[in-house]
Coordinates of C-alpha atoms in Angstrom, one line a residue:
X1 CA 71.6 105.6 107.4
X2 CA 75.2 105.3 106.4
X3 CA 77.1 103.3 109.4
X4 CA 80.5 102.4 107.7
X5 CA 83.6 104.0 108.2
X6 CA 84.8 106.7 106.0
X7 CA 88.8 105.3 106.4
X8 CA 89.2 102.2 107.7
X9 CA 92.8 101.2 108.6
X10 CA 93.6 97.5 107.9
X11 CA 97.0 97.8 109.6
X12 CA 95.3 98.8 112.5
X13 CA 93.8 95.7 114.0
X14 CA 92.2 97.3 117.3
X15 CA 91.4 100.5 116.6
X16 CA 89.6 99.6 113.4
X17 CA 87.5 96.9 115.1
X18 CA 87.6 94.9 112.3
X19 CA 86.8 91.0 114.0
X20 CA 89.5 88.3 112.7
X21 CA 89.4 84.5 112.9
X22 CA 92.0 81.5 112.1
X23 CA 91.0 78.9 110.5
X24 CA 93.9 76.2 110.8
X25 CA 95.0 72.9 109.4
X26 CA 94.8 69.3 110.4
X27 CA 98.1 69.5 112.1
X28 CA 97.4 72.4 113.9
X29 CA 99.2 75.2 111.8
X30 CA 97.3 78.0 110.9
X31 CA 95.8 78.2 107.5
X32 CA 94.6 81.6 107.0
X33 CA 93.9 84.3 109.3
X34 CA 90.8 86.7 107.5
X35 CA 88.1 88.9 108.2
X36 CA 85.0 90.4 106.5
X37 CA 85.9 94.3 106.4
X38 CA 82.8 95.7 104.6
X39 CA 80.2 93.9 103.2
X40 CA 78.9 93.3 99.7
X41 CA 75.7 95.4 98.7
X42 CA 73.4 95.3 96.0
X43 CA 72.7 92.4 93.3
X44 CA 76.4 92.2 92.5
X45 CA 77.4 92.2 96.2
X46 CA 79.8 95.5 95.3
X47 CA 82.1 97.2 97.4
X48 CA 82.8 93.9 99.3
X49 CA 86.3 93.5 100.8
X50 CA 88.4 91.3 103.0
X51 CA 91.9 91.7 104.8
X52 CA 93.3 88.1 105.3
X53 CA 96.8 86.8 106.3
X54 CA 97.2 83.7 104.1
X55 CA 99.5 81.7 106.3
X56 CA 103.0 79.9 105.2
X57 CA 102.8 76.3 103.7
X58 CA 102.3 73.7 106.9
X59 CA 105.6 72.1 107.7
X60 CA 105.9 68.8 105.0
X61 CA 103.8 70.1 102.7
X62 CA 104.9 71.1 98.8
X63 CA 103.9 73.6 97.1
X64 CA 102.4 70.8 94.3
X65 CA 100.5 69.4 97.2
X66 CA 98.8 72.8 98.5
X67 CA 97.5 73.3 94.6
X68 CA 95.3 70.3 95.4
X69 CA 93.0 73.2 97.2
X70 CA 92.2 74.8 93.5
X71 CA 88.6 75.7 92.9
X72 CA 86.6 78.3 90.9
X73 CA 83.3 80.4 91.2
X74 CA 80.6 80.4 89.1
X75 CA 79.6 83.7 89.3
X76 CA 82.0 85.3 91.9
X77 CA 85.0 87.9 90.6
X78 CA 87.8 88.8 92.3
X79 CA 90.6 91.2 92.9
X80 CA 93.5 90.7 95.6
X81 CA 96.3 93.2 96.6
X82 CA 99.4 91.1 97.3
X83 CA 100.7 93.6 100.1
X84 CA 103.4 91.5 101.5
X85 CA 105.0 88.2 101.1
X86 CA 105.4 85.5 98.7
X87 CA 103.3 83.1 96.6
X88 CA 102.9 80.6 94.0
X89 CA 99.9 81.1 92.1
X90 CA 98.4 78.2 89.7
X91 CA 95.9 79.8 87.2
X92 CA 95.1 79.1 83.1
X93 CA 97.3 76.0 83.9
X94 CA 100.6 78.3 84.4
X95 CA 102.3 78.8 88.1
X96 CA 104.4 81.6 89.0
X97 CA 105.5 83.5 91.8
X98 CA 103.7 86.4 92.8
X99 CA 104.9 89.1 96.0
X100 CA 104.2 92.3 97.0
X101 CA 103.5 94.9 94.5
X102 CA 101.5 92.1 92.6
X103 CA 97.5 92.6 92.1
X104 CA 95.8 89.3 91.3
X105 CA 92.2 89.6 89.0
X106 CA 89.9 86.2 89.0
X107 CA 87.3 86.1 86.8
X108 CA 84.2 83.7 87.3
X109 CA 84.7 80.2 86.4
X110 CA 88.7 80.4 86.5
X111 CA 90.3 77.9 88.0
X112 CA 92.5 79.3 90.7
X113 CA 95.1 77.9 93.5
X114 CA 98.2 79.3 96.1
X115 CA 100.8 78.1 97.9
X116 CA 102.1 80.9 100.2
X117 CA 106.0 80.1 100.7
X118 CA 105.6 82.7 103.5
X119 CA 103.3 84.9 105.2
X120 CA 100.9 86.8 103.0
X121 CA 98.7 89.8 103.3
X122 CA 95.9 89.5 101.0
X123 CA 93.4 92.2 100.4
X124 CA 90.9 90.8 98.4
X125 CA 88.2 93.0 96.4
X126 CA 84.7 91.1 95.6
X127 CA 81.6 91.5 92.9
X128 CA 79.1 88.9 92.3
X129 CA 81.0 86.5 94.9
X130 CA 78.9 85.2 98.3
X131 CA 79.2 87.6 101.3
X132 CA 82.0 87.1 103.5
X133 CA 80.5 87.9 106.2
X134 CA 77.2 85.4 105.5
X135 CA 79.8 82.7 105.4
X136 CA 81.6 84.0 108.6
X137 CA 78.4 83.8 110.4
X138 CA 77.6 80.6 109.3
X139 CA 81.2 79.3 110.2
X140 CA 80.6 81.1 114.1
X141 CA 77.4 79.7 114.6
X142 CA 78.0 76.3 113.6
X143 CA 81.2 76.6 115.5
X144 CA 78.4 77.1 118.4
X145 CA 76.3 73.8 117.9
X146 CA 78.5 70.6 117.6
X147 CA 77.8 68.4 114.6
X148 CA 75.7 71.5 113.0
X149 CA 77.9 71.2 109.7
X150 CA 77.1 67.3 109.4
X151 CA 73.1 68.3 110.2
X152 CA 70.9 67.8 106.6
X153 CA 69.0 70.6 108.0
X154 CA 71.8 72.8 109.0
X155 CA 73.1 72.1 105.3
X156 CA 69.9 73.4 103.7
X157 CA 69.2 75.9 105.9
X158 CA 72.5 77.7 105.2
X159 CA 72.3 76.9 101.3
X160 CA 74.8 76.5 98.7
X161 CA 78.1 79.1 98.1
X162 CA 79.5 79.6 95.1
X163 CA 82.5 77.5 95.7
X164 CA 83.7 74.7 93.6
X165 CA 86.4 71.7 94.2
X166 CA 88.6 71.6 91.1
X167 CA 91.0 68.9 90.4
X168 CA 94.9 69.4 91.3
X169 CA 96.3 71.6 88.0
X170 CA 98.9 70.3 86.0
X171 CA 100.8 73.4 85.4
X172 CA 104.3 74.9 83.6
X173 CA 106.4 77.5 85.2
X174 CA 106.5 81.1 83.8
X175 CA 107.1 84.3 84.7
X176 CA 104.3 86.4 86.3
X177 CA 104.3 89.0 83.0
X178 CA 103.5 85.6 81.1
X179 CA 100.3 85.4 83.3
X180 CA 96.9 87.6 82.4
X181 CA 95.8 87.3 85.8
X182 CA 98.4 88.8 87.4
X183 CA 98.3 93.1 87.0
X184 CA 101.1 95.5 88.8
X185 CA 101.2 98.9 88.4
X186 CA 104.1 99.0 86.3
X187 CA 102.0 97.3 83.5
X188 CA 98.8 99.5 83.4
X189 CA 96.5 98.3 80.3
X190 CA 96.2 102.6 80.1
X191 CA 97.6 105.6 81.5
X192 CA 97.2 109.1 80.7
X193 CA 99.0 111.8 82.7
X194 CA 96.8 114.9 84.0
X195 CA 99.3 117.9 86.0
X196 CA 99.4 116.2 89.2
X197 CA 98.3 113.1 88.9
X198 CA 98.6 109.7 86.3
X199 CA 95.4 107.2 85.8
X200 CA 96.1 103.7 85.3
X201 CA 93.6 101.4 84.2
X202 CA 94.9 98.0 85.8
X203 CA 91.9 96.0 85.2
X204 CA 89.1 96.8 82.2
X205 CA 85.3 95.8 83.3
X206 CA 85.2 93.1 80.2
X207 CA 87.5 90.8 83.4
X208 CA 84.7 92.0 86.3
X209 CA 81.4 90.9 84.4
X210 CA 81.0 94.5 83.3
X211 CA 80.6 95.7 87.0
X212 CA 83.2 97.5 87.9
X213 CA 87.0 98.5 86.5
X214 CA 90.3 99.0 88.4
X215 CA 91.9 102.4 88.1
X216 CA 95.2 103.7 89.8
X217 CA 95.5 107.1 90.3
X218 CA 99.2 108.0 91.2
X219 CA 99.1 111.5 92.9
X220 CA 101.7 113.5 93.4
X221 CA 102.1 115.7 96.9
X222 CA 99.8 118.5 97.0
X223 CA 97.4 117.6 94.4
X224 CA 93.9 118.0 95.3
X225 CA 90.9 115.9 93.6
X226 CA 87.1 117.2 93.7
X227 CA 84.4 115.3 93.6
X228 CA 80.7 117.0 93.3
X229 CA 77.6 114.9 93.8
X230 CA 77.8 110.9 92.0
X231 CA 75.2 108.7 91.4
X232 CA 77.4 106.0 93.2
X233 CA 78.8 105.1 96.4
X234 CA 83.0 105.9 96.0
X235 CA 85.2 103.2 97.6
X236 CA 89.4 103.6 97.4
X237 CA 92.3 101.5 98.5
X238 CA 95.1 103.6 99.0
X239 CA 98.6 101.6 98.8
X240 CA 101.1 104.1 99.2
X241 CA 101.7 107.5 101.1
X242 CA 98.9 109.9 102.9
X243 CA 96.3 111.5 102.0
X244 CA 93.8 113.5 103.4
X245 CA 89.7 113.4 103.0
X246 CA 87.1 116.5 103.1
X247 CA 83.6 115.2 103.5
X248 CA 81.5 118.4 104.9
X249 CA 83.0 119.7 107.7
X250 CA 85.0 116.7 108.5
X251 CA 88.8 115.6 107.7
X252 CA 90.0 112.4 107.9
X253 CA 94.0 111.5 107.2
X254 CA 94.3 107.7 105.3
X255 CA 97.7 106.5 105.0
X256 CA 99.0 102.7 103.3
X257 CA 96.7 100.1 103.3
X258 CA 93.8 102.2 104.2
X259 CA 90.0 101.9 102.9
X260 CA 88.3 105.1 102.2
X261 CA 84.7 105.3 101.6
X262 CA 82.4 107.7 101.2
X263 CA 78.3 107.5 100.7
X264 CA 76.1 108.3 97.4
X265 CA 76.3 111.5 96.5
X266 CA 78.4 113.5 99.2
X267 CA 81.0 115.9 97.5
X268 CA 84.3 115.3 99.0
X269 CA 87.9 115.6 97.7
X270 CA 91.2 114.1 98.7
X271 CA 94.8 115.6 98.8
X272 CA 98.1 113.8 98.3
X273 CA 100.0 114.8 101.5
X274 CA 102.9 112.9 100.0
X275 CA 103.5 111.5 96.5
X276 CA 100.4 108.4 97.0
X277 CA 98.9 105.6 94.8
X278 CA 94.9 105.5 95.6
X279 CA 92.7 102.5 93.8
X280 CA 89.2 103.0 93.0
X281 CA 88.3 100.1 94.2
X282 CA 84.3 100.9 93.5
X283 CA 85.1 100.7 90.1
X284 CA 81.7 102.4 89.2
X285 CA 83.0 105.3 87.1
X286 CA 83.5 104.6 83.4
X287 CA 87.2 106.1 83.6
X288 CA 88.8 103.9 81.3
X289 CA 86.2 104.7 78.2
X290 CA 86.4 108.8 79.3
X291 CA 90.5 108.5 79.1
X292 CA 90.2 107.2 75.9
X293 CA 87.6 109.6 74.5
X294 CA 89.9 112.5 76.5
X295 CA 93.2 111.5 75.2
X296 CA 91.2 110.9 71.9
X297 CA 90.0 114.9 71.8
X298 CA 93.3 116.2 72.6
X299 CA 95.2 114.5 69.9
X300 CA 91.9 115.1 66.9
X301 CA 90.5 118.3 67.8
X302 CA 91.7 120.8 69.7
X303 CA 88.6 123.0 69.6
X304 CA 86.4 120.3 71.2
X305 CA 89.6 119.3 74.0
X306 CA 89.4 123.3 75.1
X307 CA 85.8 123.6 75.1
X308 CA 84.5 123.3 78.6
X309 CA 80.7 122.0 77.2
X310 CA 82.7 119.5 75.4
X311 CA 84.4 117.8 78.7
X312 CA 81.7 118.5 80.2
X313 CA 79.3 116.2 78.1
X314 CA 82.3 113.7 77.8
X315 CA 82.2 113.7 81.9
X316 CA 78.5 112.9 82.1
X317 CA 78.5 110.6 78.9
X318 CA 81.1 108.1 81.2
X319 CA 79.7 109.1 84.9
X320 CA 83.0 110.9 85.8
X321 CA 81.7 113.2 89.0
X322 CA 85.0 114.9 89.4
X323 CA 84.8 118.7 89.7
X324 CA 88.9 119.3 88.8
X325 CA 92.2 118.1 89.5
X326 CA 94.5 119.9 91.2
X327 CA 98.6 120.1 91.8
X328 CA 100.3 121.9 93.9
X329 CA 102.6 121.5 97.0
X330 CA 101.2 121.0 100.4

């Protein structure tokens, strides 16, 4: 039975009942603040996200002395939404400053570090990585029994996470455009402009194991987007502006910093209300191969581009479940 919120608002502490904790530093300053918003499913632990707060340097320290916390994953990739604030980020031994706008992609077994020189919000977007919210239970129940985290059989109950100490990085400063890990929309890999809307592919599958791609879809008020049935569950992030969901019967408005998702195969379709970025955040749908093959017909052959059978093989060749896109004015 689907039980997960079709819009969940991260902005909205209470009414999204989203459950928070603080972890905090040996001098009593918090560290981070962070909660497990939905959790990973499947073999690649998709669809898992996070909302933390990743708190300003403690008083004394350096940033050079907060990169001592650098570590990698084995396995795990991720992909954070810098939605406020400002940060230092030491990655491919490079360090530069990354703030709101920024999107940060971390690929498995890439050494990785921040220093927040402020408050940061810090939306984080998971594949292949331990659950969150396995290693928030394991942190409340141990937080229950005294000495738990010292017990051998605690230890190996609980098993092992995919987290690993790395050494402090020696680094050089560069700008964040020098640095492959750090994407923004103004520096799509691909675009291509539909009436109504533009698709940005920030981040290709080749950096997420092959399980899922980044794609930006800037809409402009009024446009509409129709999805018919798809094989996948649909997950979006939308960043900027409103925009309204269909599902059935049912309407749902999701403004900035908003989650939307919506189960297996339910047709739904979303409308700009106001000129909004939405991130499919799922990254199931092939859209970065069907742009190419799209843009590809349009320039090559005509005939084939205005041949409905055409797109419509292209659209099943690459998964792409959407019925048509839409402008107009609300």
């Amino acid at each position: 039975m689907w039980n997960i919120p079709y819009v969940i608002d991260l902005d909205d502490h209470e009414g999204s009942g989203i459950k928070y904790f603080t972890r905090y530093h040996a001098n009593g300053e918090p560290e981070e603040i962070m909660s497990a918003v939905v959790d990973g499913e499947g073999d690649h632990g998709l669809y898992n996200v996070t909302d933390t707060v990743m708190c300003k340097m403690p008083t004394g320290v350096t940033p050079e002395e907060a990169s001592k916390m650098a570590h990698m994953h084995h396995n795990g990739f991720e992909t954070f939404f810098v939605d406020s604030g400002l940060m230092y980020l030491y990655v491919d031994g490079k360090r530069c400053l990354i703030r709101e706008g920024d999107i940060v992609q971390l690929q498995a077994e890439q050494m990785h570090a921040m220093a927040s020189l402020e408050d940061v919000k810090w939306r984080g977007f998971f594949s292949d990585l331990d659950s969150f919210t396995d290693a928030l239970m394991v942190n409340a129940v141990a937080d229950l029994f005294p000495g738990a985290k010292e017990d051998p059989e605690f230890i190996k109950a609980k098993g092992e996470r995919d987290f690993v100490r790395r050494e402090q990085p020696v680094f050089r400063d560069v700008p964040a455009e020098e640095v492959n890990a750090v994407k923004h929309p103004s520096r799509p890999l691909y675009e291509y402009a539909f009436d109504g809307l533009t698709a940005k592919v920030i981040v290709p599958r080749w950096e997420n194991g092959g399980m899922r791609e980044l794609v930006l879809a800037e809409m402009a008020k009024g446009t509409k987007i129709e999805w018919g049935y798809h094989t996948y569950r649909e997950q979006y992030y939308v960043r900027k502006g409103r925009v309204r969901l269909e599902i059935g019967s049912e309407s749902y408005i999701a403004g900035k910093s908003c989650i939307i998702n919506v189960p297996k195969l339910a047709p739904f379709s979303l409308t700009a209300l106001e000129d909004a970025d939405v991130y499919d955040t799922g990254g199931q749908t092939h859209w970065f191969s069907f742009l190419l093959d799209y843009a590809s017909l349009s320039a090559y052959s005509t005939e084939r581009f205005n041949d409905p059978g055409e797109i419509a093989a292209l659209k099943d060749k690459f998964n792409i479940p959407v019925k048509s896109i839409t402008a107009g004015n609300e």
